[in-house]
């Protein structure tokens, strides 16, 4: 057991209410009860919430990332919640628990995971982002802006402890490999990758050597698990989460939130098969209604105090984000008018599931060769 603090954000959709809209309060209560049993033992502290139909477990401890006991606790909690979901006949009960039994680590088993282990600073602000109805590539644009775009983060220009820039760990989820890239030096090359957000996703961000923070401790982590494990064989959108540390040599809280004033287009929405705007909302408004969306993001802010989670502050519960929400709704109207046409509907290879192959198979016999 180290002195370092670990923050683990583990999430799963274990049943929607109704359909894929939100999480029933009984599931939240069940999860709280389970985690409460470990407070002061395995866990220092925890916070349970939901974003859309995803049940979110935020936990602090000193056991490091990928800790079997912590992952088992999350898995067992999701199983308990699944029981309740089945009893209430909630929609898709247990859908994200892809395997029969837990073995060692929830990665690749359905749930999404973002974890950071670090030496807690004198004051340690951390933001937990949670998205519903989209995939991890949805974080590429905001994470890039936060840590590499001087038009977003003025600290990159005027804070001497941030001007050296940051190091990005990028995963190719199609070929299951990764590359580290330094910004600002390799900014253009990095954009060539991460602009293709269905294939290249930012997994972690690190401080550079010689700065205020230890270069081996990641300062941001985005969940990419399911996609990585199932590379080549599509089983669904990930509804990703991310943890981002802030201030004192890192982007300020306001710089971390700033990219979300632009509701950029992400893949997901209805049937995981449409492009639509990501709408920043308060936690209570993270209910996916219109066309099962539009995709939503919430941001919960905490100060850490020896691992205690001092918060949450519901950071998008703020009129400063009203304009982004209005813009998101305008974009939703605009995109919806395309109906089944691309680019509202995703290209076939990016669609979560579809009856298209079946339709095409049926038509196969009727196709005639062109000369
Ligand atoms: C998107 C999502 C929903 C469902 C849709 C159809 O990620 O979860 O949009 O795809 O409600 O659901 P089924 O096929 O379960 O009726
Ligand atoms: Mg669902
Ligand atoms: Mg979901």
PDB file of C-alpha atoms in Angstrom, residues 111-352:
ATOM      1  CA  UNK A 111     -17.501  -1.479 -17.584  1.00  0.00           C
ATOM      2  CA  UNK A 112     -15.490   1.678 -18.427  1.00  0.00           C
ATOM      3  CA  UNK A 113     -12.549   2.736 -16.247  1.00  0.00           C
ATOM      4  CA  UNK A 114     -10.532   5.922 -15.720  1.00  0.00           C
ATOM      5  CA  UNK A 115      -7.962   5.892 -12.908  1.00  0.00           C
ATOM      6  CA  UNK A 116      -5.222   8.269 -11.744  1.00  0.00           C
ATOM      7  CA  UNK A 117      -2.597   7.590  -9.069  1.00  0.00           C
ATOM      8  CA  UNK A 118      -0.592  10.528  -7.735  1.00  0.00           C
ATOM      9  CA  UNK A 119       0.973  12.307  -4.814  1.00  0.00           C
ATOM     10  CA  UNK A 120      -1.810  14.561  -3.524  1.00  0.00           C
ATOM     11  CA  UNK A 121      -0.637  18.177  -3.701  1.00  0.00           C
ATOM     12  CA  UNK A 122      -1.160  20.918  -1.092  1.00  0.00           C
ATOM     13  CA  UNK A 123      -4.452  21.574  -2.858  1.00  0.00           C
ATOM     14  CA  UNK A 124      -5.717  19.051  -5.385  1.00  0.00           C
ATOM     15  CA  UNK A 125      -8.661  19.973  -7.634  1.00  0.00           C
ATOM     16  CA  UNK A 126      -9.973  17.143  -9.805  1.00  0.00           C
ATOM     17  CA  UNK A 127     -12.832  17.009 -12.300  1.00  0.00           C
ATOM     18  CA  UNK A 128     -14.766  13.856 -13.141  1.00  0.00           C
ATOM     19  CA  UNK A 129     -16.351  14.008 -16.588  1.00  0.00           C
ATOM     20  CA  UNK A 130     -19.057  11.542 -17.558  1.00  0.00           C
ATOM     21  CA  UNK A 131     -20.654  11.213 -20.993  1.00  0.00           C
ATOM     22  CA  UNK A 132     -23.672   9.263 -22.201  1.00  0.00           C
ATOM     23  CA  UNK A 133     -24.652   8.182 -25.742  1.00  0.00           C
ATOM     24  CA  UNK A 134     -21.207   8.561 -27.274  1.00  0.00           C
ATOM     25  CA  UNK A 135     -17.753   6.966 -27.492  1.00  0.00           C
ATOM     26  CA  UNK A 136     -14.251   7.777 -26.109  1.00  0.00           C
ATOM     27  CA  UNK A 137     -13.285   9.698 -29.262  1.00  0.00           C
ATOM     28  CA  UNK A 138     -15.701  12.376 -27.999  1.00  0.00           C
ATOM     29  CA  UNK A 139     -13.006  13.390 -25.498  1.00  0.00           C
ATOM     30  CA  UNK A 140     -10.295  13.932 -28.158  1.00  0.00           C
ATOM     31  CA  UNK A 141     -11.293  17.487 -29.039  1.00  0.00           C
ATOM     32  CA  UNK A 142     -11.811  18.838 -25.488  1.00  0.00           C
ATOM     33  CA  UNK A 143      -8.698  17.085 -24.057  1.00  0.00           C
ATOM     34  CA  UNK A 144      -6.621  18.416 -26.950  1.00  0.00           C
ATOM     35  CA  UNK A 145      -7.932  21.919 -26.320  1.00  0.00           C
ATOM     36  CA  UNK A 146      -7.341  21.733 -22.564  1.00  0.00           C
ATOM     37  CA  UNK A 147      -3.721  20.552 -22.755  1.00  0.00           C
ATOM     38  CA  UNK A 148      -2.483  21.778 -26.148  1.00  0.00           C
ATOM     39  CA  UNK A 149      -4.481  24.736 -27.470  1.00  0.00           C
ATOM     40  CA  UNK A 150      -3.246  28.172 -26.355  1.00  0.00           C
ATOM     41  CA  UNK A 151      -6.487  29.740 -27.605  1.00  0.00           C
ATOM     42  CA  UNK A 152      -8.271  27.667 -24.967  1.00  0.00           C
ATOM     43  CA  UNK A 153      -5.662  27.474 -22.218  1.00  0.00           C
ATOM     44  CA  UNK A 154      -3.903  30.779 -21.705  1.00  0.00           C
ATOM     45  CA  UNK A 155      -1.747  29.060 -19.066  1.00  0.00           C
ATOM     46  CA  UNK A 156       0.182  27.436 -21.938  1.00  0.00           C
ATOM     47  CA  UNK A 157       1.256  30.968 -22.889  1.00  0.00           C
ATOM     48  CA  UNK A 158       1.624  32.868 -19.627  1.00  0.00           C
ATOM     49  CA  UNK A 159       2.200  30.331 -16.837  1.00  0.00           C
ATOM     50  CA  UNK A 160       5.944  29.518 -16.834  1.00  0.00           C
ATOM     51  CA  UNK A 161       5.194  26.137 -15.243  1.00  0.00           C
ATOM     52  CA  UNK A 162       2.895  25.155 -18.131  1.00  0.00           C
ATOM     53  CA  UNK A 163       4.685  26.593 -21.180  1.00  0.00           C
ATOM     54  CA  UNK A 164       6.723  23.393 -21.678  1.00  0.00           C
ATOM     55  CA  UNK A 165       3.489  21.689 -22.703  1.00  0.00           C
ATOM     56  CA  UNK A 166       2.232  18.145 -22.179  1.00  0.00           C
ATOM     57  CA  UNK A 167       2.789  14.577 -23.376  1.00  0.00           C
ATOM     58  CA  UNK A 168      -0.110  12.624 -24.886  1.00  0.00           C
ATOM     59  CA  UNK A 169      -0.601   8.853 -24.910  1.00  0.00           C
ATOM     60  CA  UNK A 170      -2.686   7.968 -27.960  1.00  0.00           C
ATOM     61  CA  UNK A 171      -4.220   4.562 -28.612  1.00  0.00           C
ATOM     62  CA  UNK A 172      -4.929   3.074 -32.009  1.00  0.00           C
ATOM     63  CA  UNK A 173      -7.977   1.071 -30.978  1.00  0.00           C
ATOM     64  CA  UNK A 174      -8.188  -0.728 -34.310  1.00  0.00           C
ATOM     65  CA  UNK A 175      -4.698  -2.245 -34.152  1.00  0.00           C
ATOM     66  CA  UNK A 176      -4.338  -2.233 -30.338  1.00  0.00           C
ATOM     67  CA  UNK A 177      -1.152  -0.161 -30.151  1.00  0.00           C
ATOM     68  CA  UNK A 178      -0.151   3.176 -28.675  1.00  0.00           C
ATOM     69  CA  UNK A 179       2.140   6.123 -29.305  1.00  0.00           C
ATOM     70  CA  UNK A 180       3.406   8.944 -27.043  1.00  0.00           C
ATOM     71  CA  UNK A 181       3.515  12.416 -28.572  1.00  0.00           C
ATOM     72  CA  UNK A 182       4.906  15.659 -27.166  1.00  0.00           C
ATOM     73  CA  UNK A 183       3.077  18.950 -27.558  1.00  0.00           C
ATOM     74  CA  UNK A 184       3.588  21.615 -28.738  1.00  0.00           C
ATOM     75  CA  UNK A 185       6.516  20.072 -30.747  1.00  0.00           C
ATOM     76  CA  UNK A 186       4.423  17.373 -32.442  1.00  0.00           C
ATOM     77  CA  UNK A 187       1.096  19.146 -32.412  1.00  0.00           C
ATOM     78  CA  UNK A 188       0.372  18.958 -36.131  1.00  0.00           C
ATOM     79  CA  UNK A 189       1.269  15.274 -36.339  1.00  0.00           C
ATOM     80  CA  UNK A 190      -0.831  14.531 -33.280  1.00  0.00           C
ATOM     81  CA  UNK A 191      -3.844  16.254 -34.824  1.00  0.00           C
ATOM     82  CA  UNK A 192      -3.441  14.054 -37.896  1.00  0.00           C
ATOM     83  CA  UNK A 193      -4.151  11.097 -35.622  1.00  0.00           C
ATOM     84  CA  UNK A 194      -6.688  12.333 -33.101  1.00  0.00           C
ATOM     85  CA  UNK A 195      -8.833  14.063 -35.717  1.00  0.00           C
ATOM     86  CA  UNK A 196      -9.725  10.499 -36.744  1.00  0.00           C
ATOM     87  CA  UNK A 197     -11.524  10.040 -33.449  1.00  0.00           C
ATOM     88  CA  UNK A 198     -13.196   6.702 -34.134  1.00  0.00           C
ATOM     89  CA  UNK A 199      -9.749   5.070 -34.407  1.00  0.00           C
ATOM     90  CA  UNK A 200      -7.199   7.155 -32.454  1.00  0.00           C
ATOM     91  CA  UNK A 201      -8.202   8.102 -28.915  1.00  0.00           C
ATOM     92  CA  UNK A 202      -6.334  10.037 -26.258  1.00  0.00           C
ATOM     93  CA  UNK A 203      -5.873   7.682 -23.284  1.00  0.00           C
ATOM     94  CA  UNK A 204      -3.666   9.713 -20.938  1.00  0.00           C
ATOM     95  CA  UNK A 205      -1.930  13.072 -20.624  1.00  0.00           C
ATOM     96  CA  UNK A 206       1.357  13.518 -18.715  1.00  0.00           C
ATOM     97  CA  UNK A 207       3.363  16.532 -17.580  1.00  0.00           C
ATOM     98  CA  UNK A 208       6.743  16.861 -19.307  1.00  0.00           C
ATOM     99  CA  UNK A 209      10.091  16.329 -17.601  1.00  0.00           C
ATOM    100  CA  UNK A 210      11.593  19.250 -15.717  1.00  0.00           C
ATOM    101  CA  UNK A 211       8.247  20.808 -14.803  1.00  0.00           C
ATOM    102  CA  UNK A 212       6.460  21.263 -11.502  1.00  0.00           C
ATOM    103  CA  UNK A 213       4.793  17.844 -11.549  1.00  0.00           C
ATOM    104  CA  UNK A 214       6.313  14.344 -11.745  1.00  0.00           C
ATOM    105  CA  UNK A 215       6.355  13.299 -15.435  1.00  0.00           C
ATOM    106  CA  UNK A 216       5.374   9.689 -14.644  1.00  0.00           C
ATOM    107  CA  UNK A 217       2.082  10.655 -12.981  1.00  0.00           C
ATOM    108  CA  UNK A 218      -0.707  11.069 -15.537  1.00  0.00           C
ATOM    109  CA  UNK A 219      -2.831  14.171 -15.049  1.00  0.00           C
ATOM    110  CA  UNK A 220      -5.744  13.038 -17.228  1.00  0.00           C
ATOM    111  CA  UNK A 221      -7.164   9.615 -18.039  1.00  0.00           C
ATOM    112  CA  UNK A 222      -9.993   8.719 -20.406  1.00  0.00           C
ATOM    113  CA  UNK A 223     -11.834   5.378 -20.390  1.00  0.00           C
ATOM    114  CA  UNK A 224     -11.243   3.453 -23.619  1.00  0.00           C
ATOM    115  CA  UNK A 225     -11.499  -0.116 -22.352  1.00  0.00           C
ATOM    116  CA  UNK A 226     -14.306  -1.751 -24.213  1.00  0.00           C
ATOM    117  CA  UNK A 227     -13.284  -0.479 -27.624  1.00  0.00           C
ATOM    118  CA  UNK A 228      -9.666  -1.463 -27.059  1.00  0.00           C
ATOM    119  CA  UNK A 229     -10.535  -4.998 -26.048  1.00  0.00           C
ATOM    120  CA  UNK A 230     -12.971  -5.613 -28.805  1.00  0.00           C
ATOM    121  CA  UNK A 231     -10.858  -4.025 -31.543  1.00  0.00           C
ATOM    122  CA  UNK A 232     -12.072  -5.320 -34.854  1.00  0.00           C
ATOM    123  CA  UNK A 233     -15.342  -6.645 -33.472  1.00  0.00           C
ATOM    124  CA  UNK A 234     -17.824  -3.945 -32.642  1.00  0.00           C
ATOM    125  CA  UNK A 235     -20.003  -4.499 -29.569  1.00  0.00           C
ATOM    126  CA  UNK A 236     -21.083  -1.015 -28.671  1.00  0.00           C
ATOM    127  CA  UNK A 237     -20.452   2.576 -27.768  1.00  0.00           C
ATOM    128  CA  UNK A 238     -18.547   3.101 -24.569  1.00  0.00           C
ATOM    129  CA  UNK A 239     -20.270   6.098 -22.943  1.00  0.00           C
ATOM    130  CA  UNK A 240     -16.846   7.250 -21.715  1.00  0.00           C
ATOM    131  CA  UNK A 241     -15.643   8.927 -18.528  1.00  0.00           C
ATOM    132  CA  UNK A 242     -12.512  10.955 -17.794  1.00  0.00           C
ATOM    133  CA  UNK A 243     -10.587  12.283 -14.824  1.00  0.00           C
ATOM    134  CA  UNK A 244      -8.679  15.559 -15.162  1.00  0.00           C
ATOM    135  CA  UNK A 245      -6.507  17.179 -12.473  1.00  0.00           C
ATOM    136  CA  UNK A 246      -6.245  20.980 -12.481  1.00  0.00           C
ATOM    137  CA  UNK A 247      -4.374  24.120 -11.335  1.00  0.00           C
ATOM    138  CA  UNK A 248      -0.806  24.961 -10.222  1.00  0.00           C
ATOM    139  CA  UNK A 249       1.120  24.098 -13.380  1.00  0.00           C
ATOM    140  CA  UNK A 250      -1.867  22.294 -14.918  1.00  0.00           C
ATOM    141  CA  UNK A 251      -4.764  23.926 -16.781  1.00  0.00           C
ATOM    142  CA  UNK A 252      -7.031  25.837 -14.377  1.00  0.00           C
ATOM    143  CA  UNK A 253     -10.514  24.502 -13.613  1.00  0.00           C
ATOM    144  CA  UNK A 254     -11.966  27.130 -15.970  1.00  0.00           C
ATOM    145  CA  UNK A 255      -9.543  26.111 -18.726  1.00  0.00           C
ATOM    146  CA  UNK A 256     -10.551  22.474 -18.253  1.00  0.00           C
ATOM    147  CA  UNK A 257     -14.235  23.386 -18.643  1.00  0.00           C
ATOM    148  CA  UNK A 258     -13.857  25.908 -21.464  1.00  0.00           C
ATOM    149  CA  UNK A 259     -13.861  23.466 -24.445  1.00  0.00           C
ATOM    150  CA  UNK A 260     -17.365  22.330 -23.496  1.00  0.00           C
ATOM    151  CA  UNK A 261     -18.730  25.788 -24.373  1.00  0.00           C
ATOM    152  CA  UNK A 262     -18.568  24.381 -27.931  1.00  0.00           C
ATOM    153  CA  UNK A 263     -21.023  21.481 -28.374  1.00  0.00           C
ATOM    154  CA  UNK A 264     -18.921  19.607 -30.936  1.00  0.00           C
ATOM    155  CA  UNK A 265     -20.250  16.712 -33.004  1.00  0.00           C
ATOM    156  CA  UNK A 266     -19.743  13.248 -31.547  1.00  0.00           C
ATOM    157  CA  UNK A 267     -20.696   9.730 -32.643  1.00  0.00           C
ATOM    158  CA  UNK A 268     -23.429   7.910 -30.726  1.00  0.00           C
ATOM    159  CA  UNK A 269     -26.935   9.192 -29.986  1.00  0.00           C
ATOM    160  CA  UNK A 270     -29.860   7.038 -31.194  1.00  0.00           C
ATOM    161  CA  UNK A 271     -28.857   3.373 -31.560  1.00  0.00           C
ATOM    162  CA  UNK A 272     -25.214   4.414 -31.302  1.00  0.00           C
ATOM    163  CA  UNK A 273     -25.441   5.217 -34.986  1.00  0.00           C
ATOM    164  CA  UNK A 274     -25.662   8.988 -35.359  1.00  0.00           C
ATOM    165  CA  UNK A 275     -23.561  12.128 -35.218  1.00  0.00           C
ATOM    166  CA  UNK A 276     -24.902  14.771 -32.862  1.00  0.00           C
ATOM    167  CA  UNK A 277     -23.821  17.600 -30.563  1.00  0.00           C
ATOM    168  CA  UNK A 278     -22.499  16.846 -27.074  1.00  0.00           C
ATOM    169  CA  UNK A 279     -24.576  18.953 -24.656  1.00  0.00           C
ATOM    170  CA  UNK A 280     -23.015  20.005 -21.326  1.00  0.00           C
ATOM    171  CA  UNK A 281     -25.671  19.663 -18.602  1.00  0.00           C
ATOM    172  CA  UNK A 282     -26.149  19.572 -14.839  1.00  0.00           C
ATOM    173  CA  UNK A 283     -26.280  16.103 -13.332  1.00  0.00           C
ATOM    174  CA  UNK A 284     -30.050  16.302 -12.823  1.00  0.00           C
ATOM    175  CA  UNK A 285     -30.459  17.106 -16.517  1.00  0.00           C
ATOM    176  CA  UNK A 286     -28.374  14.142 -17.648  1.00  0.00           C
ATOM    177  CA  UNK A 287     -31.508  12.363 -18.875  1.00  0.00           C
ATOM    178  CA  UNK A 288     -31.369  11.293 -22.516  1.00  0.00           C
ATOM    179  CA  UNK A 289     -34.792  12.027 -23.986  1.00  0.00           C
ATOM    180  CA  UNK A 290     -34.832  13.518 -27.475  1.00  0.00           C
ATOM    181  CA  UNK A 291     -34.019  10.752 -29.980  1.00  0.00           C
ATOM    182  CA  UNK A 292     -32.365   9.029 -26.967  1.00  0.00           C
ATOM    183  CA  UNK A 293     -30.128  12.058 -26.508  1.00  0.00           C
ATOM    184  CA  UNK A 294     -28.671  14.348 -27.548  1.00  0.00           C
ATOM    185  CA  UNK A 295     -25.382  13.003 -26.131  1.00  0.00           C
ATOM    186  CA  UNK A 296     -24.640  14.588 -22.738  1.00  0.00           C
ATOM    187  CA  UNK A 297     -21.629  15.405 -20.641  1.00  0.00           C
ATOM    188  CA  UNK A 298     -21.548  16.271 -16.956  1.00  0.00           C
ATOM    189  CA  UNK A 299     -18.599  17.591 -14.926  1.00  0.00           C
ATOM    190  CA  UNK A 300     -18.334  17.064 -11.174  1.00  0.00           C
ATOM    191  CA  UNK A 301     -15.600  19.028  -9.395  1.00  0.00           C
ATOM    192  CA  UNK A 302     -13.888  18.045  -6.136  1.00  0.00           C
ATOM    193  CA  UNK A 303     -11.014  19.132  -3.951  1.00  0.00           C
ATOM    194  CA  UNK A 304      -9.192  16.151  -2.485  1.00  0.00           C
ATOM    195  CA  UNK A 305      -8.283  16.200   1.190  1.00  0.00           C
ATOM    196  CA  UNK A 306      -6.107  13.167   1.965  1.00  0.00           C
ATOM    197  CA  UNK A 307      -8.287  11.211  -0.404  1.00  0.00           C
ATOM    198  CA  UNK A 308     -11.567  12.602   0.896  1.00  0.00           C
ATOM    199  CA  UNK A 309     -13.776  13.857  -1.921  1.00  0.00           C
ATOM    200  CA  UNK A 310     -14.756  17.401  -0.998  1.00  0.00           C
ATOM    201  CA  UNK A 311     -17.688  17.963  -3.328  1.00  0.00           C
ATOM    202  CA  UNK A 312     -19.212  17.490  -5.776  1.00  0.00           C
ATOM    203  CA  UNK A 313     -19.726  20.852  -7.385  1.00  0.00           C
ATOM    204  CA  UNK A 314     -21.984  20.330 -10.391  1.00  0.00           C
ATOM    205  CA  UNK A 315     -19.894  22.460 -12.744  1.00  0.00           C
ATOM    206  CA  UNK A 316     -22.210  22.678 -15.771  1.00  0.00           C
ATOM    207  CA  UNK A 317     -25.137  23.671 -13.525  1.00  0.00           C
ATOM    208  CA  UNK A 318     -24.280  27.204 -14.537  1.00  0.00           C
ATOM    209  CA  UNK A 319     -25.960  29.804 -16.792  1.00  0.00           C
ATOM    210  CA  UNK A 320     -22.516  30.315 -18.390  1.00  0.00           C
ATOM    211  CA  UNK A 321     -23.256  27.068 -20.270  1.00  0.00           C
ATOM    212  CA  UNK A 322     -26.796  28.056 -21.355  1.00  0.00           C
ATOM    213  CA  UNK A 323     -25.515  29.286 -24.700  1.00  0.00           C
ATOM    214  CA  UNK A 324     -23.770  25.961 -25.357  1.00  0.00           C
ATOM    215  CA  UNK A 325     -27.000  24.143 -24.531  1.00  0.00           C
ATOM    216  CA  UNK A 326     -29.027  26.352 -26.886  1.00  0.00           C
ATOM    217  CA  UNK A 327     -26.438  25.868 -29.621  1.00  0.00           C
ATOM    218  CA  UNK A 328     -26.543  22.089 -29.014  1.00  0.00           C
ATOM    219  CA  UNK A 329     -30.305  22.133 -29.516  1.00  0.00           C
ATOM    220  CA  UNK A 330     -29.991  24.138 -32.735  1.00  0.00           C
ATOM    221  CA  UNK A 331     -27.441  21.623 -33.989  1.00  0.00           C
ATOM    222  CA  UNK A 332     -29.716  18.760 -32.880  1.00  0.00           C
ATOM    223  CA  UNK A 333     -32.558  20.241 -34.974  1.00  0.00           C
ATOM    224  CA  UNK A 334     -30.274  20.699 -37.959  1.00  0.00           C
ATOM    225  CA  UNK A 335     -28.794  17.201 -37.785  1.00  0.00           C
ATOM    226  CA  UNK A 336     -32.175  15.524 -37.182  1.00  0.00           C
ATOM    227  CA  UNK A 337     -33.539  16.962 -40.423  1.00  0.00           C
ATOM    228  CA  UNK A 338     -31.151  14.663 -42.322  1.00  0.00           C
ATOM    229  CA  UNK A 339     -33.156  11.693 -41.015  1.00  0.00           C
ATOM    230  CA  UNK A 340     -31.464   8.470 -42.172  1.00  0.00           C
ATOM    231  CA  UNK A 341     -28.906  10.285 -44.345  1.00  0.00           C
ATOM    232  CA  UNK A 342     -25.199  10.645 -43.607  1.00  0.00           C
ATOM    233  CA  UNK A 343     -23.547  12.546 -42.023  1.00  0.00           C
ATOM    234  CA  UNK A 344     -26.313  12.453 -39.363  1.00  0.00           C
ATOM    235  CA  UNK A 345     -26.370   8.683 -39.648  1.00  0.00           C
ATOM    236  CA  UNK A 346     -22.844   7.324 -39.178  1.00  0.00           C
ATOM    237  CA  UNK A 347     -21.060   5.580 -42.039  1.00  0.00           C
ATOM    238  CA  UNK A 348     -21.906   1.848 -41.871  1.00  0.00           C
ATOM    239  CA  UNK A 349     -18.548   0.783 -40.366  1.00  0.00           C
ATOM    240  CA  UNK A 350     -19.057   3.072 -37.337  1.00  0.00           C
ATOM    241  CA  UNK A 351     -22.637   2.088 -36.590  1.00  0.00           C
ATOM    242  CA  UNK A 352     -23.182   0.359 -33.267  1.00  0.00           C
TER     243      UNK A 352
END
